Coordinates of C-alpha atoms in Angstrom, one line a residue:
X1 CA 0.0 0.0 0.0
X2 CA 1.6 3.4 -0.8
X3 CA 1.7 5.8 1.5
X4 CA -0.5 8.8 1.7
X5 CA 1.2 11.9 2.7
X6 CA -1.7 13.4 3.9
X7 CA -2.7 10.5 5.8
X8 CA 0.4 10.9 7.5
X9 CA 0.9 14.1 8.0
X10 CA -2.5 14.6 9.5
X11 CA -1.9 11.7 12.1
X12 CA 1.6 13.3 13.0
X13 CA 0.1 16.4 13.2
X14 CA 2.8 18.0 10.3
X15 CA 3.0 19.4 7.1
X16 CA 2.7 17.1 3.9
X17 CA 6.0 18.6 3.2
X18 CA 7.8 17.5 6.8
X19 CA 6.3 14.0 6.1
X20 CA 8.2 14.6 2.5
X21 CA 11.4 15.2 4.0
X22 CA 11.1 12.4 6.7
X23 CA 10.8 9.9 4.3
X24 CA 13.2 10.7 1.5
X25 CA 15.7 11.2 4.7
X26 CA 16.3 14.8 4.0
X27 CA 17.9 16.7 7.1
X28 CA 16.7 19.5 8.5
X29 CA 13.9 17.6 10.3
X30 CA 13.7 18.0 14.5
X31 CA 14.2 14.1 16.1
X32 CA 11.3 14.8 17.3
X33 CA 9.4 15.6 14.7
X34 CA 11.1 12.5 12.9
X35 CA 10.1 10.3 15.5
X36 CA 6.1 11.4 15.2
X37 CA 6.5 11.0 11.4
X38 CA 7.6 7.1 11.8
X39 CA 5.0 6.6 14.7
X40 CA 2.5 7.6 12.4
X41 CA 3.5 5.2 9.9
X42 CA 3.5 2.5 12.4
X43 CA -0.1 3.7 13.7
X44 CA -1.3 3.7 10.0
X45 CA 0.1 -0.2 9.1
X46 CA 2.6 1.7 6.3
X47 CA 5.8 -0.5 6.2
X48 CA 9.0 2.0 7.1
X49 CA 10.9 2.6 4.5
X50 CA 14.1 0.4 4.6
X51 CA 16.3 3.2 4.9
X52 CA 15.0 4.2 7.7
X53 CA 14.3 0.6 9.6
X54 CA 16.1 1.1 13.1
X55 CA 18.7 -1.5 13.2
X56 CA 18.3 -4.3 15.9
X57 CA 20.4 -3.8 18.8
X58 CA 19.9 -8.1 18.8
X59 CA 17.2 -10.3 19.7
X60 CA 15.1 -10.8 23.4
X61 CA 13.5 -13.6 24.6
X62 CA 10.0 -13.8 26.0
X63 CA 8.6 -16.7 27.3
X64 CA 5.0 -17.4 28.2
X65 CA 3.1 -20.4 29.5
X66 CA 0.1 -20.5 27.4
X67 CA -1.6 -17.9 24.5
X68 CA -5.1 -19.4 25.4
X69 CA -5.6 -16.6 28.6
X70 CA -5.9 -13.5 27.5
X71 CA -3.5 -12.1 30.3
X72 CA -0.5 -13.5 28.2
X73 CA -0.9 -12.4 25.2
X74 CA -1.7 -9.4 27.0
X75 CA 1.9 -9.0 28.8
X76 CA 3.7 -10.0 25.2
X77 CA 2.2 -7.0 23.7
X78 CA 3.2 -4.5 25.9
X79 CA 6.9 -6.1 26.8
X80 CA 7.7 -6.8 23.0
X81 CA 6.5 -3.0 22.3
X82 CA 8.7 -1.9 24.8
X83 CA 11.7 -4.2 23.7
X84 CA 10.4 -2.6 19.9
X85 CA 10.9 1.1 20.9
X86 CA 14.7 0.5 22.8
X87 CA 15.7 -1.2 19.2
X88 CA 15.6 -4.9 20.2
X89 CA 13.8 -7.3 18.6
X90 CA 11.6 -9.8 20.6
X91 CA 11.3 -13.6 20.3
X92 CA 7.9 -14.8 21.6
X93 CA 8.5 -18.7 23.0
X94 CA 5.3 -20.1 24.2
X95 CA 4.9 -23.5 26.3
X96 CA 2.0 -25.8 24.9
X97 CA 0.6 -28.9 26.8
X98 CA 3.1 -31.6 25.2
X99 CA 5.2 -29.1 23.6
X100 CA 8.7 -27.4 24.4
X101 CA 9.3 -26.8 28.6
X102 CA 11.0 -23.7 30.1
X103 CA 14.0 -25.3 30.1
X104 CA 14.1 -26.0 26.5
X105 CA 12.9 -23.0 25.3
X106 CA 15.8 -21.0 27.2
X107 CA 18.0 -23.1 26.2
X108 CA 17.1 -22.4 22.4
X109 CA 17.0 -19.1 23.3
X110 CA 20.6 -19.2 24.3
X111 CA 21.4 -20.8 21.4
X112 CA 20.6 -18.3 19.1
X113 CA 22.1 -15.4 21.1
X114 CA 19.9 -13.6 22.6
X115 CA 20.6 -10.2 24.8
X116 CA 18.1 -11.0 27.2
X117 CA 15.2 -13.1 28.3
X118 CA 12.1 -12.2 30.2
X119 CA 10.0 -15.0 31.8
X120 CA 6.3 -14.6 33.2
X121 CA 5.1 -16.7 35.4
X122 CA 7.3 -19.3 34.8
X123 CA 9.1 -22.2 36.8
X124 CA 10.3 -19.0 39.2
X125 CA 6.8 -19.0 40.8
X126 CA 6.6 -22.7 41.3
X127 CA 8.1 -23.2 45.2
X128 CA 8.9 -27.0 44.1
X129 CA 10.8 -26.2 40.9
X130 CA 14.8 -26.4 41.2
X131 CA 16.1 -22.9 40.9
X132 CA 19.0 -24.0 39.7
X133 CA 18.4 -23.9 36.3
X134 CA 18.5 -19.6 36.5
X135 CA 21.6 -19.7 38.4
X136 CA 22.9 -22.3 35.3
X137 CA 21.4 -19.3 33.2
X138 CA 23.5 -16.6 35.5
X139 CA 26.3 -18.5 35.1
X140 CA 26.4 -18.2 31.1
X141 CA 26.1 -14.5 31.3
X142 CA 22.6 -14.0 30.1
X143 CA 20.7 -10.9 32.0
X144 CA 16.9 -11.9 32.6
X145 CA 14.3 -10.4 34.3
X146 CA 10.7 -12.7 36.2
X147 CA 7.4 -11.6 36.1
X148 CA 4.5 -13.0 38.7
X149 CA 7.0 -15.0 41.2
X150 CA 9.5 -14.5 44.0
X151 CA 12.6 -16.7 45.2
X152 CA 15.1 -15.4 47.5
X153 CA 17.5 -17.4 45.6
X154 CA 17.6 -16.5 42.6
X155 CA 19.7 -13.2 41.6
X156 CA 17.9 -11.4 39.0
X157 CA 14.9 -8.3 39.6
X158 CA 11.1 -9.6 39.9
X159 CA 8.1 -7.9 39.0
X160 CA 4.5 -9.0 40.8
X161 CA 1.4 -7.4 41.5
X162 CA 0.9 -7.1 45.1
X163 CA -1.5 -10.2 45.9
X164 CA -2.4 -9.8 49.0
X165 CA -3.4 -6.4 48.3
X166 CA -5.5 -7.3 45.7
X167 CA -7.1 -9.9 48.3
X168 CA -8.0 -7.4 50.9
X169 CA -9.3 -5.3 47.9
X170 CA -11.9 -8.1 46.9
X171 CA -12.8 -9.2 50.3
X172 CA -13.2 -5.9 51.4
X173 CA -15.6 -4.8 48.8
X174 CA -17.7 -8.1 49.1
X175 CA -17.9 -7.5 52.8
X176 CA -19.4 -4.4 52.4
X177 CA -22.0 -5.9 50.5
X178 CA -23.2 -8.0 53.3
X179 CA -21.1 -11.0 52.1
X180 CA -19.9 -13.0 55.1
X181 CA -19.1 -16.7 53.3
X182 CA -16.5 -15.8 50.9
X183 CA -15.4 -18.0 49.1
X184 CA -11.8 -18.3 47.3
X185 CA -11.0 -20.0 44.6
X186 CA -7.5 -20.7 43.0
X187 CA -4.7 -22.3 41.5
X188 CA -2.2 -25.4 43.0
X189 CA -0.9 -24.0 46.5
X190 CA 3.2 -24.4 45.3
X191 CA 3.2 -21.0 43.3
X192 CA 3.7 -18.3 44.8
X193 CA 1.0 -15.9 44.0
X194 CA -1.3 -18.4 45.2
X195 CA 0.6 -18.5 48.7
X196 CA 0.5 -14.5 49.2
X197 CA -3.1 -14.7 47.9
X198 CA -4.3 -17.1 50.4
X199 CA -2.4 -15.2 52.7
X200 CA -4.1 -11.6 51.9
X201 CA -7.5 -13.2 51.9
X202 CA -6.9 -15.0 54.9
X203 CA -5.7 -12.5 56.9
X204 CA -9.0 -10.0 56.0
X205 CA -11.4 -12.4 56.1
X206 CA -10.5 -12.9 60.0
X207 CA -10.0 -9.1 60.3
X208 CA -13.9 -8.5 58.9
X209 CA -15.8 -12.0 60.6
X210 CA -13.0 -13.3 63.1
X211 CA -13.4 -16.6 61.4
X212 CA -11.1 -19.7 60.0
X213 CA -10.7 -19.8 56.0
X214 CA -9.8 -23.3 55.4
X215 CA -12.9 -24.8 54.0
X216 CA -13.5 -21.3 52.2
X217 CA -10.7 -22.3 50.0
X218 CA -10.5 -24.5 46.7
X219 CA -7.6 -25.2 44.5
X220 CA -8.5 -26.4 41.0
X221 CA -6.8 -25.0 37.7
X222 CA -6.6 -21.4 36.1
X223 CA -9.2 -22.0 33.3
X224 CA -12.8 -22.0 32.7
X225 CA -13.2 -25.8 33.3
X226 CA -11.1 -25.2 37.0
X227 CA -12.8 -22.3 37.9
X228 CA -16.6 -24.3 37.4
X229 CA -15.6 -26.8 39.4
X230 CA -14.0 -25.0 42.7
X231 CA -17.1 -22.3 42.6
X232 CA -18.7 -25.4 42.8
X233 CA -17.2 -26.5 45.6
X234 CA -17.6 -23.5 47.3
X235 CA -21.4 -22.5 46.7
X236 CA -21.9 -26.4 48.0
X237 CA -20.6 -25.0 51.2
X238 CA -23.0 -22.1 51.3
X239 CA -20.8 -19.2 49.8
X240 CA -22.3 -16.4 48.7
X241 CA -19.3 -14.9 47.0
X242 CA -16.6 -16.3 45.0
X243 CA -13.3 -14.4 44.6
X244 CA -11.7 -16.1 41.8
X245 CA -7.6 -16.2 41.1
X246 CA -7.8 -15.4 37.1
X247 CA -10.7 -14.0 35.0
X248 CA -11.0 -17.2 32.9
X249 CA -12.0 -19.0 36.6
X250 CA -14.1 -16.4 37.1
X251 CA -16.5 -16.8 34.0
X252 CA -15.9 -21.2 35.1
X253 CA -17.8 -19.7 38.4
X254 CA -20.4 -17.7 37.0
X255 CA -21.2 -20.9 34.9
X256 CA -20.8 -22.7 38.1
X257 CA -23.6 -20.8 39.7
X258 CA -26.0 -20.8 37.0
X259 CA -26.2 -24.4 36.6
X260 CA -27.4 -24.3 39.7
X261 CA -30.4 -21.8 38.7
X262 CA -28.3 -19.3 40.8
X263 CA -28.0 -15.7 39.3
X264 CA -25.1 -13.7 39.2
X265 CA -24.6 -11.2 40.6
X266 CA -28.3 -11.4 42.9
X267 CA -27.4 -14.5 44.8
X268 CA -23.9 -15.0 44.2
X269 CA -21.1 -12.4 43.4
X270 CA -18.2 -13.3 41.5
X271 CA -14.9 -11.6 41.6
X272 CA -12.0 -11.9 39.1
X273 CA -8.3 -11.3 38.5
X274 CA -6.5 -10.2 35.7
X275 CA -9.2 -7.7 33.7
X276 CA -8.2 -10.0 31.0
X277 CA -9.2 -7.9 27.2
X278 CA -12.5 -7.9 26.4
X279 CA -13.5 -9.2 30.2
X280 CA -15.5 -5.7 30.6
X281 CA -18.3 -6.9 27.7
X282 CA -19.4 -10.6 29.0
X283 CA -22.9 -10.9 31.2
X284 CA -22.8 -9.3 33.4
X285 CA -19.8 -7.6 32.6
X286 CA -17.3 -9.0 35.2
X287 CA -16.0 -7.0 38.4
X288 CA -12.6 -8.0 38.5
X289 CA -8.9 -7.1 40.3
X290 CA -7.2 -5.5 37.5
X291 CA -3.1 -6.1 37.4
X292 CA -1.6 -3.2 35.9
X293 CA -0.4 -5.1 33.2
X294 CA 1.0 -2.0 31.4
X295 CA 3.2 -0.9 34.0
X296 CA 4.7 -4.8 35.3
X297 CA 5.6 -4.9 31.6
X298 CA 7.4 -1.7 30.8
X299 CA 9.4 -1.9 34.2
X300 CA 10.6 -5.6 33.2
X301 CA 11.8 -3.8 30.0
X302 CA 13.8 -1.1 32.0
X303 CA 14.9 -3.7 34.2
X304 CA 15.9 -6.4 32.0
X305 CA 17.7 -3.3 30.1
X306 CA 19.9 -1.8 32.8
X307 CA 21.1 -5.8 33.2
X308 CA 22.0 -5.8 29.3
X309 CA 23.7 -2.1 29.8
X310 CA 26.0 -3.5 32.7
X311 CA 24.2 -1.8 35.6
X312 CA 22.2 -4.6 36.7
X313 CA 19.3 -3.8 39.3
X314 CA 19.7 -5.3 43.0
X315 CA 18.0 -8.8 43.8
X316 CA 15.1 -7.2 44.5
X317 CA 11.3 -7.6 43.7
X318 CA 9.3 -4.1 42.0
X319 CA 5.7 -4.9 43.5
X320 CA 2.8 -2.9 41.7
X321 CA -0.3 -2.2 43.0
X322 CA -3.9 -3.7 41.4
X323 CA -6.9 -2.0 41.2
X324 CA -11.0 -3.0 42.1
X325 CA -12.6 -2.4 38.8
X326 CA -16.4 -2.6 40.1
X327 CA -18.7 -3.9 37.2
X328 CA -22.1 -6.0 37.0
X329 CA -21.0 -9.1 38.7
X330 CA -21.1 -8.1 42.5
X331 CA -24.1 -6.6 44.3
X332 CA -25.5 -6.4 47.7
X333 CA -26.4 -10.5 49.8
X334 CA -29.8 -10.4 49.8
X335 CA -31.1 -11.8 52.9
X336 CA -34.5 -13.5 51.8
X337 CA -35.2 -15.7 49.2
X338 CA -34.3 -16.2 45.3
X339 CA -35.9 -12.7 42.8
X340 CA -39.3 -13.8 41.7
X341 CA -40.6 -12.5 38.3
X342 CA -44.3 -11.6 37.6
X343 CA -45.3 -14.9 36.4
X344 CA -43.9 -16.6 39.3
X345 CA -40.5 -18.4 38.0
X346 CA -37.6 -17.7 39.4
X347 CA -35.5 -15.5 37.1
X348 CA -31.8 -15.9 35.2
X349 CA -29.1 -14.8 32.6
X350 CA -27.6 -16.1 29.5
X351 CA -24.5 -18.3 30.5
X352 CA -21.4 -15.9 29.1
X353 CA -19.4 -18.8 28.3
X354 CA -22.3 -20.5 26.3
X355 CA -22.2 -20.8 22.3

């Protein structure tokens, strides 16, 4: 597609004749200036012209667990942007069920000479995973940066979202509600998110109702399918709330609920994690903890690039607050019976997850 110089210049916010300039590499032009021209390019989908392609100050690894929740795909777009704008050029390695482990893809990723490599929420998180293998990685002189996970022994900066914060955030906004049986429902207890997250709900659930949290609870899997099945779990044990660990478990507990002619949110209120893309526009539109995905991901960037610069950070964990993000999903406990319609039967929603 050929360019349209007023296209351009109208999205840069310049003459036709600037854009002119820019393009055929003329000086004259501020950097700034130059810089708005080839955003605009960018923003538009008009291929750079190869003269003025930024050359690659070498490749970056990324590796993900999965593509299939939105909160990865999520965190690539803003790290490899970030990687995009410094002049590096990022390698996305993704784990499959069956396909390549962490170990294997790093070790590719070494192969092929990478500057760096960012992992999120990899083997680091898992408390029964042999650390090992990122000294190994320390040892052969490759800078990386973790994402969602802490170990004291392993040298490199972490980035998290501060999970017990988000915990008293959720159980304090259901217990304001009326909501006394809180449920929670999350991932296996080794990684450590889940640990500080039971710990935050934990700790203000006994602040609010002076009660134990064990049978309040459930560990399943961080997908639709696990999140069904601990909700149900849960609402078996008389919850009236469900905080869930990842948006994906969330929309598995509003399915959960429904199945059992439950309606969400006027007898059970769900809470998610993540505001996952999209999340905002199922039914009802999901109140959720939002990670500041954004922000986690530009400061593994800076971090990861001060360690390819020679000024590495300390060992040292950058914690991020999240945020409530109220939406349709939580109301007030109501203390009689179901919601009655006019003609007597007891009333529901469309199933987000259905079709």
């Amino acid at each position: 597609m050929t360019a349209r110089l007023a296209d351009i210049a109208a999205q840069a916010g310049v003459s036709e004749a600037t854009v002119s300039r820019v393009l055929n590499g003329k000086p004259g032009v501020a950097a700034t200036t130059r810089e708005s021209v080839l955003a605009a390019l960018d923003v538009l989908g008009y291929e750079r012209p190869v003269k003025l392609r930024r050359r690659s100050e070498g490749l970056v690894g990324l590796i993900i667990p999965e593509l299939e929740n939105p909160i990865f795909p999520a965190f690539a777009q803003v790290i490899a942007q970030g990687l995009t704008r410094q002049g590096y050029t990022p390698v996305l390695a993704t784990q499959t069920p069956g396909g390549s482990t962490e170990d294997e893809l790093t070790e590719m990723l070494v192969d092929r000479g990478v500057a760096g490599i960012i992992f999120v929420s990899g083997l680091h998180a898992d408390t029964t995973a042999d650390i090992g293998r990122y000294e190994r990685l320390h040892g052969q002189g490759v800078p990386f940066v973790l994402v969602n996970g802490f170990s004291e022994g392993v040298r490199a900066p972490f980035v998290s979202p501060d999970d017990r914060a988000a915990m008293r955030l959720a159980v304090t906004h259901l217990a304001s509600l009326g909501h006394e049986r809180i449920g929670l429902a999350l991932g296996p207890e080794r990684f450590v998110p889940v640990q500080r997250k039971i710990e935050g709900f934990t700790r203000t659930m006994r602040e609010h109702f002076r009660r134990d949290t064990a049978e309040l609870i459930e560990h399943s899997l961080y997908t639709l399918e696990g999140g069904q099945a601990a909700a149900g779990a849960l609402l078996g044990r008389g919850c009236t709330a469900v905080v869930c660990a990842s948006d994906m478990m969330a929309l598995g507990a509003i399915r959960a609920a429904r199945q059992r002619g439950l309606s969400v949110p006027d007898d059970v209120s769900v809470i998610g994690f993540d505001d996952s893309p999209l999340i905002a526009f199922t039914d009802p539109p999901l109140t959720t903890i939002r990670q500041p995905v954004t922000a986690m991901g530009q400061a593994a960037v800076r971090a990861l690039l001060e360690e390819i610069g020679g000024t590495p950070a300390p060992h040292s964990e950058f914690v991020f607050l999240p945020e409530l993000v109220v939406r349709g999903s939580t109301a007030s406990r109501r203390r009689s019976g179901r919601r009655k319609s006019t003609d007597g039967t007891t009333s529901g929603v469309q199933d987000p997850t259905a079709g």
